[in-house]
Every structure is written in C-alpha cells, then in structure tokens.
Amino acid sequence: MVCVQPASLADAETIHQLVTFWADKGDMLHRPLGEVFESIRDFKVAREGGTVMGCAALHILGADIAEVRSLAVREDAQRGGVGAALVASCVEEARALGIERVFALTYRPGFFEKQGFRVADVMEFPQKVWSECVRCPFFTNCKEVAVVMDLARA
Ligand SMILES: CC(C)(COP(=O)(O)OP(=O)(O)OC[C@H]1O[C@@H](n2cnc3c(N)ncnc32)[C@H](O)[C@@H]1OP(=O)(O)O)[C@@H](O)C(=O)NCCC(=O)NCCS
C-alpha cells in the first residue's frame, strides 16, 4: 500500500538518487542535491513501508500557477499507480491553495494526459520560460512538452 506524504529532510538524498537515475537515462532533467534540499518543502514522497517508491514536487510560480516537477518512480515500481498518486496529491494541494493552473514540462506527455492534463504551448507559462528555462542548457533545443490542468474549470 503506497502512501503519499510530505518529504522530510531525511528523504533528500533518496530523492536526489531517484531523479539522478532517470536523468542519467535522459528521461528528466538533473537536480543538484543542494537544490533538492532548498526545495524539500515542495516535495512529496510515495512510501511503501519505509521505502520511498517515488517523488514529485509542487513548485508555486505565482498567485495562480504551480508546476509539478521532478516526478520520478522507482524502476521496480513502474506502472503500479505510484506516479498517478503523486500527481493527484500535487493537484489536490494546488486546488486547496486556490491555484488555477498546474503545469509540467515533460518527456512523458501521454502519462500526464492520462491524469487529466492537456498538451499546451510552453509560452502559456512565461514565468517558467523567462526565469528558469532561459538558464537551461537545452533552452534552444528543448524536447520537453508542456502539459497543463486548468483547475478553475475542472
Ligand atoms: C512517468 C512515470 C512518473 C509514470 O509513473 P508510473 O507510476 O509508472 O505510472 P502509473 O502507474 O501511475 O500510470 C498511470 C497511468 O498512466 C499510464 N502511463 C504510465 N506511464 C506512461 C507513459 N510513459 N506514457 C503514457 N501513459 C503512461 C499508465 O498506463 C496508467 O494508465 P491507466 O490509468 O489507464 O492504468 C514513471 O514512468 C517514471 O518515473 N518515469 C521516469 C521519469 C519520468 O519520465 N518522469 C516524468 C517526466 S517529468
């Protein structure tokens, strides 16, 4: 039974290892350990017993918008509903905060579409593009797809 909970500082290294594992395969962007610590309050983990099976972060970018980032599920727990549970928890938190739109930049748009997101133009999220994407080494050759869920309408 998987339980999604706020991450603790003690989870930071496990989160970092999980993200690094998939980032090394080219499935997501790397996050330095220091950045995981800095944003630990954004993170949720899915636990089974004491083991972290997956992680995700909900990062607020403005009064009405937040991003799901660093979503990763252990390789031996794929397709077991962990990713869906993490995204649902992020969406639930965003809704409780009164946030109107939750978006993600992802190489797995099909997964997000199954969770109720729609494919969007990244320029719908200028806060992201002009504060973070511009500093990314892949900015001019970005293969990530923007997806969004409009909570005001959902
Ligand atoms: C993408 C990822 C988070 C999905 O997590 P998961 O726990 O395997 O997914 P779930 O079991 O919760 O899947 C939920 C639904 O999405 C579907 N799905 C899962 N991965 C999918 C994919 N890559 N493409 C399309 N649909 C997918 C499942 O079949 C399931 O469908 P259903 O509701 O009809 O049964 C996981 O594969 C992962 O960690 N990948 C590596 C890192 C990554 O790509 N992160 C996301 C990019 S930011």
CSV table of N, CA, C and O in Angstrom, one decimal, residues 44-137:
chain,number,residue,atom,x,y,z
A,44,LYS,N,6.9,15.8,-2.3
A,44,LYS,CA,6.2,14.7,-1.7
A,44,LYS,C,6.9,13.4,-2.0
A,44,LYS,O,7.5,13.3,-3.1
A,45,VAL,N,6.7,12.4,-1.2
A,45,VAL,CA,7.2,11.1,-1.5
A,45,VAL,C,6.1,10.1,-1.4
A,45,VAL,O,5.2,10.2,-0.5
A,46,ALA,N,6.2,9.0,-2.2
A,46,ALA,CA,5.2,7.9,-2.1
A,46,ALA,C,6.0,6.8,-1.3
A,46,ALA,O,7.1,6.4,-1.8
A,47,ARG,N,5.5,6.4,-0.2
A,47,ARG,CA,6.2,5.4,0.6
A,47,ARG,C,5.4,4.1,0.6
A,47,ARG,O,4.2,4.1,0.7
A,48,GLU,N,6.2,3.0,0.6
A,48,GLU,CA,5.6,1.7,0.8
A,48,GLU,C,6.4,1.1,2.0
A,48,GLU,O,7.6,0.8,1.8
A,49,GLY,N,5.7,0.9,3.1
A,49,GLY,CA,6.5,0.6,4.3
A,49,GLY,C,7.4,1.8,4.6
A,49,GLY,O,7.0,2.9,4.5
A,50,GLY,N,8.7,1.5,4.8
A,50,GLY,CA,9.6,2.6,4.9
A,50,GLY,C,10.3,3.1,3.7
A,50,GLY,O,11.1,4.0,3.7
A,51,THR,N,10.0,2.4,2.5
A,51,THR,CA,10.7,2.7,1.3
A,51,THR,C,10.1,3.7,0.4
A,51,THR,O,8.9,3.7,0.2
A,52,VAL,N,10.9,4.7,0.0
A,52,VAL,CA,10.4,5.7,-1.0
A,52,VAL,C,10.3,5.1,-2.4
A,52,VAL,O,11.3,4.6,-3.0
A,53,MET,N,9.1,5.0,-2.9
A,53,MET,CA,8.9,4.4,-4.2
A,53,MET,C,8.8,5.5,-5.3
A,53,MET,O,9.0,5.1,-6.5
A,54,GLY,N,8.6,6.7,-4.9
A,54,GLY,CA,8.6,7.8,-5.9
A,54,GLY,C,8.6,9.1,-5.3
A,54,GLY,O,8.4,9.3,-4.1
A,55,CYS,N,8.8,10.2,-6.1
A,55,CYS,CA,8.7,11.5,-5.6
A,55,CYS,C,8.2,12.5,-6.6
A,55,CYS,O,8.2,12.2,-7.8
A,56,ALA,N,7.7,13.6,-6.2
A,56,ALA,CA,7.3,14.7,-7.1
A,56,ALA,C,7.3,16.0,-6.2
A,56,ALA,O,7.2,15.9,-5.0
A,57,ALA,N,7.5,17.1,-6.9
A,57,ALA,CA,7.4,18.4,-6.2
A,57,ALA,C,6.4,19.3,-6.9
A,57,ALA,O,6.2,19.3,-8.1
A,58,LEU,N,5.7,20.0,-6.0
A,58,LEU,CA,4.8,21.1,-6.5
A,58,LEU,C,5.4,22.4,-6.2
A,58,LEU,O,5.6,22.8,-5.0
A,59,HIS,N,5.8,23.1,-7.2
A,59,HIS,CA,6.5,24.4,-7.1
A,59,HIS,C,5.6,25.5,-7.5
A,59,HIS,O,5.2,25.6,-8.7
A,60,ILE,N,5.4,26.5,-6.6
A,60,ILE,CA,4.5,27.6,-6.9
A,60,ILE,C,5.3,28.7,-7.6
A,60,ILE,O,6.4,29.1,-7.2
A,61,LEU,N,4.7,29.1,-8.8
A,61,LEU,CA,5.4,30.2,-9.6
A,61,LEU,C,4.7,31.5,-9.5
A,61,LEU,O,5.3,32.5,-9.9
A,62,GLY,N,3.5,31.5,-9.0
A,62,GLY,CA,2.8,32.8,-9.0
A,62,GLY,C,1.4,32.6,-8.3
A,62,GLY,O,1.1,31.5,-7.8
A,63,ALA,N,0.6,33.6,-8.3
A,63,ALA,CA,-0.6,33.6,-7.5
A,63,ALA,C,-1.6,32.5,-8.0
A,63,ALA,O,-2.4,32.0,-7.2
A,64,ASP,N,-1.5,32.2,-9.2
A,64,ASP,CA,-2.5,31.3,-9.8
A,64,ASP,C,-1.9,30.1,-10.5
A,64,ASP,O,-2.6,29.4,-11.2
A,65,ILE,N,-0.6,29.9,-10.3
A,65,ILE,CA,0.1,28.9,-11.2
A,65,ILE,C,1.2,28.1,-10.4
A,65,ILE,O,1.9,28.7,-9.6
A,66,ALA,N,1.2,26.8,-10.6
A,66,ALA,CA,2.2,25.9,-10.0
A,66,ALA,C,2.7,24.9,-11.0
A,66,ALA,O,1.9,24.5,-11.9
A,67,GLU,N,3.9,24.4,-10.7
A,67,GLU,CA,4.4,23.4,-11.6
A,67,GLU,C,4.7,22.0,-10.9
A,67,GLU,O,5.2,22.1,-9.7
A,68,VAL,N,4.3,20.9,-11.5
A,68,VAL,CA,4.7,19.6,-11.0
A,68,VAL,C,6.1,19.4,-11.6
A,68,VAL,O,6.3,19.4,-12.8
A,69,ARG,N,7.1,19.1,-10.8
A,69,ARG,CA,8.4,18.9,-11.3
A,69,ARG,C,9.1,17.7,-10.6
A,69,ARG,O,8.6,17.3,-9.5
A,70,SER,N,10.2,17.2,-11.1
A,70,SER,CA,10.9,16.1,-10.5
A,70,SER,C,10.1,14.9,-10.1
A,70,SER,O,10.2,14.3,-9.1
A,71,LEU,N,9.2,14.6,-11.1
A,71,LEU,CA,8.3,13.4,-10.8
A,71,LEU,C,9.1,12.1,-11.2
A,71,LEU,O,9.6,12.0,-12.4
A,72,ALA,N,9.3,11.2,-10.3
A,72,ALA,CA,10.1,10.0,-10.6
A,72,ALA,C,9.6,8.9,-9.8
A,72,ALA,O,9.3,9.0,-8.6
A,73,VAL,N,9.5,7.7,-10.4
A,73,VAL,CA,9.1,6.5,-9.7
A,73,VAL,C,10.2,5.4,-9.9
A,73,VAL,O,10.8,5.3,-10.9
A,74,ARG,N,10.4,4.7,-8.8
A,74,ARG,CA,11.5,3.7,-8.9
A,74,ARG,C,11.3,2.7,-10.0
A,74,ARG,O,10.1,2.4,-10.4
A,75,GLU,N,12.4,2.3,-10.6
A,75,GLU,CA,12.3,1.4,-11.8
A,75,GLU,C,11.5,0.1,-11.5
A,75,GLU,O,10.7,-0.3,-12.3
A,76,ASP,N,11.6,-0.4,-10.3
A,76,ASP,CA,10.9,-1.7,-10.0
A,76,ASP,C,9.5,-1.4,-9.5
A,76,ASP,O,8.8,-2.4,-9.1
A,77,ALA,N,9.0,-0.2,-9.6
A,77,ALA,CA,7.6,0.1,-9.2
A,77,ALA,C,6.8,0.8,-10.3
A,77,ALA,O,5.8,1.3,-10.1
A,78,GLN,N,7.4,0.7,-11.5
A,78,GLN,CA,6.7,1.4,-12.7
A,78,GLN,C,5.3,0.7,-12.9
A,78,GLN,O,5.1,-0.5,-12.7
A,79,ARG,N,4.4,1.6,-13.4
A,79,ARG,CA,3.1,1.1,-13.8
A,79,ARG,C,2.3,0.5,-12.7
A,79,ARG,O,1.4,-0.3,-13.0
A,80,GLY,N,2.5,0.9,-11.5
A,80,GLY,CA,1.8,0.4,-10.4
A,80,GLY,C,0.9,1.5,-9.7
A,80,GLY,O,0.4,1.3,-8.6
A,81,GLY,N,0.7,2.6,-10.4
A,81,GLY,CA,-0.1,3.7,-9.9
A,81,GLY,C,0.6,4.7,-9.0
A,81,GLY,O,0.0,5.6,-8.5
A,82,VAL,N,1.9,4.5,-8.8
A,82,VAL,CA,2.6,5.5,-7.9
A,82,VAL,C,2.7,6.9,-8.5
A,82,VAL,O,2.4,7.9,-7.8
A,83,GLY,N,3.0,6.9,-9.8
A,83,GLY,CA,3.1,8.3,-10.5
A,83,GLY,C,1.8,9.0,-10.4
A,83,GLY,O,1.7,10.2,-10.1
A,84,ALA,N,0.7,8.2,-10.7
A,84,ALA,CA,-0.7,8.8,-10.7
A,84,ALA,C,-1.0,9.3,-9.3
A,84,ALA,O,-1.6,10.4,-9.1
A,85,ALA,N,-0.6,8.6,-8.3
A,85,ALA,CA,-0.9,9.0,-6.9
A,85,ALA,C,-0.1,10.3,-6.5
A,85,ALA,O,-0.7,11.2,-5.9
A,86,LEU,N,1.1,10.4,-7.0
A,86,LEU,CA,1.9,11.6,-6.7
A,86,LEU,C,1.3,12.8,-7.4
A,86,LEU,O,1.2,13.9,-6.8
A,87,VAL,N,0.9,12.6,-8.7
A,87,VAL,CA,0.4,13.8,-9.4
A,87,VAL,C,-1.0,14.2,-8.8
A,87,VAL,O,-1.2,15.4,-8.6
A,88,ALA,N,-1.8,13.2,-8.4
A,88,ALA,CA,-3.1,13.5,-7.8
A,88,ALA,C,-2.9,14.3,-6.5
A,88,ALA,O,-3.6,15.2,-6.2
A,89,SER,N,-1.9,13.9,-5.7
A,89,SER,CA,-1.6,14.6,-4.5
A,89,SER,C,-1.1,16.1,-4.8
A,89,SER,O,-1.6,17.0,-4.0
A,90,CYS,N,-0.3,16.3,-5.8
A,90,CYS,CA,0.1,17.6,-6.2
A,90,CYS,C,-1.1,18.5,-6.6
A,90,CYS,O,-1.2,19.6,-6.2
A,91,VAL,N,-2.0,17.9,-7.4
A,91,VAL,CA,-3.1,18.6,-7.9
A,91,VAL,C,-4.1,19.0,-6.7
A,91,VAL,O,-4.6,20.1,-6.6
A,92,GLU,N,-4.2,18.0,-5.8
A,92,GLU,CA,-5.1,18.2,-4.6
A,92,GLU,C,-4.5,19.4,-3.8
A,92,GLU,O,-5.3,20.3,-3.3
A,93,GLU,N,-3.2,19.4,-3.6
A,93,GLU,CA,-2.6,20.5,-2.8
A,93,GLU,C,-2.8,21.9,-3.5
A,93,GLU,O,-3.1,22.9,-2.9
A,94,ALA,N,-2.6,21.8,-4.9
A,94,ALA,CA,-2.8,23.1,-5.6
A,94,ALA,C,-4.2,23.6,-5.5
A,94,ALA,O,-4.4,24.8,-5.3
A,95,ARG,N,-5.1,22.7,-5.6
A,95,ARG,CA,-6.5,23.1,-5.5
A,95,ARG,C,-6.8,23.7,-4.1
A,95,ARG,O,-7.5,24.7,-4.0
A,96,ALA,N,-6.3,23.0,-3.1
A,96,ALA,CA,-6.5,23.5,-1.7
A,96,ALA,C,-5.9,24.9,-1.6
A,96,ALA,O,-6.4,25.7,-0.8
A,97,LEU,N,-4.9,25.2,-2.3
A,97,LEU,CA,-4.2,26.6,-2.2
A,97,LEU,C,-4.9,27.6,-3.1
A,97,LEU,O,-4.6,28.8,-3.1
A,98,GLY,N,-5.9,27.2,-3.9
A,98,GLY,CA,-6.6,28.1,-4.8
A,98,GLY,C,-5.9,28.4,-6.1
A,98,GLY,O,-6.2,29.4,-6.7
A,99,ILE,N,-5.0,27.5,-6.4
A,99,ILE,CA,-4.2,27.7,-7.6
A,99,ILE,C,-5.1,27.3,-8.8
A,99,ILE,O,-5.8,26.3,-8.8
A,100,GLU,N,-5.0,28.1,-9.9
A,100,GLU,CA,-5.9,27.8,-11.0
A,100,GLU,C,-5.4,26.9,-12.1
A,100,GLU,O,-6.1,26.2,-12.8
A,101,ARG,N,-4.0,26.9,-12.2
A,101,ARG,CA,-3.4,26.1,-13.3
A,101,ARG,C,-2.2,25.3,-12.7
A,101,ARG,O,-1.3,25.9,-12.1
A,102,VAL,N,-2.1,24.0,-13.0
A,102,VAL,CA,-0.9,23.2,-12.7
A,102,VAL,C,-0.3,22.8,-14.0
A,102,VAL,O,-1.1,22.2,-14.8
A,103,PHE,N,1.0,23.0,-14.2
A,103,PHE,CA,1.6,22.6,-15.5
A,103,PHE,C,2.8,21.7,-15.2
A,103,PHE,O,3.3,21.6,-14.0
A,104,ALA,N,3.3,21.1,-16.2
A,104,ALA,CA,4.6,20.3,-16.1
A,104,ALA,C,5.3,20.4,-17.5
A,104,ALA,O,4.6,20.6,-18.5
A,105,LEU,N,6.6,20.3,-17.5
A,105,LEU,CA,7.3,20.2,-18.7
A,105,LEU,C,7.9,18.8,-18.7
A,105,LEU,O,8.5,18.4,-17.7
A,106,THR,N,7.6,18.0,-19.7
A,106,THR,CA,7.8,16.5,-19.5
A,106,THR,C,8.2,15.9,-20.9
A,106,THR,O,7.8,16.3,-21.9
A,107,TYR,N,8.9,14.8,-20.8
A,107,TYR,CA,9.1,13.9,-21.9
A,107,TYR,C,8.1,12.8,-22.0
A,107,TYR,O,8.1,11.9,-22.8
A,108,ARG,N,7.1,12.8,-21.1
A,108,ARG,CA,6.1,11.8,-21.0
A,108,ARG,C,4.7,12.4,-21.0
A,108,ARG,O,3.9,12.2,-20.1
A,109,PRO,N,4.4,13.2,-22.1
A,109,PRO,CA,3.1,13.9,-22.1
A,109,PRO,C,1.9,12.9,-22.0
A,109,PRO,O,0.8,13.2,-21.4
A,110,GLY,N,2.1,11.7,-22.6
A,110,GLY,CA,1.0,10.7,-22.6
A,110,GLY,C,0.6,10.3,-21.1
A,110,GLY,O,-0.6,10.1,-20.8
A,111,PHE,N,1.6,10.2,-20.3
A,111,PHE,CA,1.3,9.9,-18.8
A,111,PHE,C,0.4,11.0,-18.3
A,111,PHE,O,-0.6,10.8,-17.6
A,112,PHE,N,0.8,12.3,-18.5
A,112,PHE,CA,0.1,13.4,-17.9
A,112,PHE,C,-1.3,13.5,-18.5
A,112,PHE,O,-2.3,13.9,-17.8
A,113,GLU,N,-1.4,13.2,-19.8
A,113,GLU,CA,-2.8,13.3,-20.4
A,113,GLU,C,-3.7,12.3,-19.7
A,113,GLU,O,-4.9,12.6,-19.5
A,114,LYS,N,-3.2,11.1,-19.3
A,114,LYS,CA,-4.0,10.2,-18.6
A,114,LYS,C,-4.4,10.7,-17.2
A,114,LYS,O,-5.4,10.2,-16.7
A,115,GLN,N,-3.7,11.7,-16.7
A,115,GLN,CA,-4.1,12.2,-15.4
A,115,GLN,C,-5.0,13.5,-15.5
A,115,GLN,O,-5.2,14.2,-14.5
A,116,GLY,N,-5.4,13.8,-16.8
A,116,GLY,CA,-6.3,14.9,-17.0
A,116,GLY,C,-5.7,16.2,-17.4
A,116,GLY,O,-6.3,17.2,-17.5
A,117,PHE,N,-4.4,16.1,-17.8
A,117,PHE,CA,-3.7,17.3,-18.3
A,117,PHE,C,-3.9,17.4,-19.8
A,117,PHE,O,-4.2,16.4,-20.4
A,118,ARG,N,-3.7,18.6,-20.4
A,118,ARG,CA,-3.7,18.7,-21.8
A,118,ARG,C,-2.4,19.3,-22.3
A,118,ARG,O,-1.8,20.0,-21.5
A,119,VAL,N,-2.0,18.9,-23.5
A,119,VAL,CA,-0.8,19.5,-24.1
A,119,VAL,C,-1.0,21.0,-24.3
A,119,VAL,O,-2.1,21.4,-24.8
A,120,ALA,N,0.0,21.8,-24.0
A,120,ALA,CA,-0.1,23.2,-24.1
A,120,ALA,C,1.1,23.8,-24.8
A,120,ALA,O,2.1,23.1,-25.0
A,121,ASP,N,1.1,25.1,-25.1
A,121,ASP,CA,2.3,25.8,-25.6
A,121,ASP,C,3.0,26.3,-24.4
A,121,ASP,O,2.5,26.9,-23.5
A,122,VAL,N,4.3,26.0,-24.4
A,122,VAL,CA,5.1,26.4,-23.2
A,122,VAL,C,5.1,27.9,-23.0
A,122,VAL,O,5.2,28.4,-21.8
A,123,MET,N,4.7,28.7,-24.0
A,123,MET,CA,4.7,30.2,-23.8
A,123,MET,C,3.4,30.6,-23.0
A,123,MET,O,3.3,31.7,-22.7
A,124,GLU,N,2.6,29.6,-22.7
A,124,GLU,CA,1.5,29.9,-21.8
A,124,GLU,C,2.0,30.1,-20.3
A,124,GLU,O,1.3,30.5,-19.4
A,125,PHE,N,3.3,29.7,-20.2
A,125,PHE,CA,3.9,29.8,-18.8
A,125,PHE,C,5.2,30.7,-18.9
A,125,PHE,O,6.3,30.2,-18.6
A,126,PRO,N,5.0,32.0,-19.2
A,126,PRO,CA,6.2,32.9,-19.3
A,126,PRO,C,7.0,32.9,-18.0
A,126,PRO,O,8.2,33.1,-18.0
A,127,GLN,N,6.3,32.8,-16.8
A,127,GLN,CA,7.1,32.8,-15.5
A,127,GLN,C,8.2,31.7,-15.5
A,127,GLN,O,9.3,32.0,-15.0
A,128,LYS,N,7.8,30.6,-16.1
A,128,LYS,CA,8.8,29.5,-16.2
A,128,LYS,C,9.9,29.8,-17.2
A,128,LYS,O,11.1,29.6,-16.9
A,129,VAL,N,9.4,30.1,-18.4
A,129,VAL,CA,10.4,30.3,-19.5
A,129,VAL,C,11.4,31.3,-19.2
A,129,VAL,O,12.6,31.1,-19.4
A,130,TRP,N,11.0,32.5,-18.7
A,130,TRP,CA,11.9,33.6,-18.6
A,130,TRP,C,12.6,33.6,-17.2
A,130,TRP,O,13.5,34.4,-17.0
A,131,SER,N,12.3,32.8,-16.3
A,131,SER,CA,13.0,32.7,-15.1
A,131,SER,C,13.9,31.5,-15.0
A,131,SER,O,15.0,31.6,-14.5
A,132,GLU,N,13.5,30.4,-15.6
A,132,GLU,CA,14.3,29.1,-15.4
A,132,GLU,C,14.8,28.6,-16.7
A,132,GLU,O,15.9,28.2,-16.9
A,133,CYS,N,13.8,28.4,-17.7
A,133,CYS,CA,14.2,27.8,-19.0
A,133,CYS,C,15.4,28.5,-19.6
A,133,CYS,O,16.3,27.9,-20.2
A,134,VAL,N,15.4,29.9,-19.5
A,134,VAL,CA,16.5,30.6,-20.2
A,134,VAL,C,17.9,30.2,-19.7
A,134,VAL,O,18.9,30.4,-20.3
A,135,ARG,N,17.9,29.7,-18.4
A,135,ARG,CA,19.2,29.3,-17.8
A,135,ARG,C,19.5,27.9,-18.1
A,135,ARG,O,20.6,27.4,-17.7
A,136,CYS,N,18.6,27.1,-18.8
A,136,CYS,CA,18.8,25.7,-19.0
A,136,CYS,C,19.7,25.5,-20.2
A,136,CYS,O,19.5,26.2,-21.3
A,137,PRO,N,20.6,24.6,-20.2
A,137,PRO,CA,21.5,24.3,-21.4
A,137,PRO,C,20.7,23.9,-22.6
A,137,PRO,O,21.2,24.0,-23.7
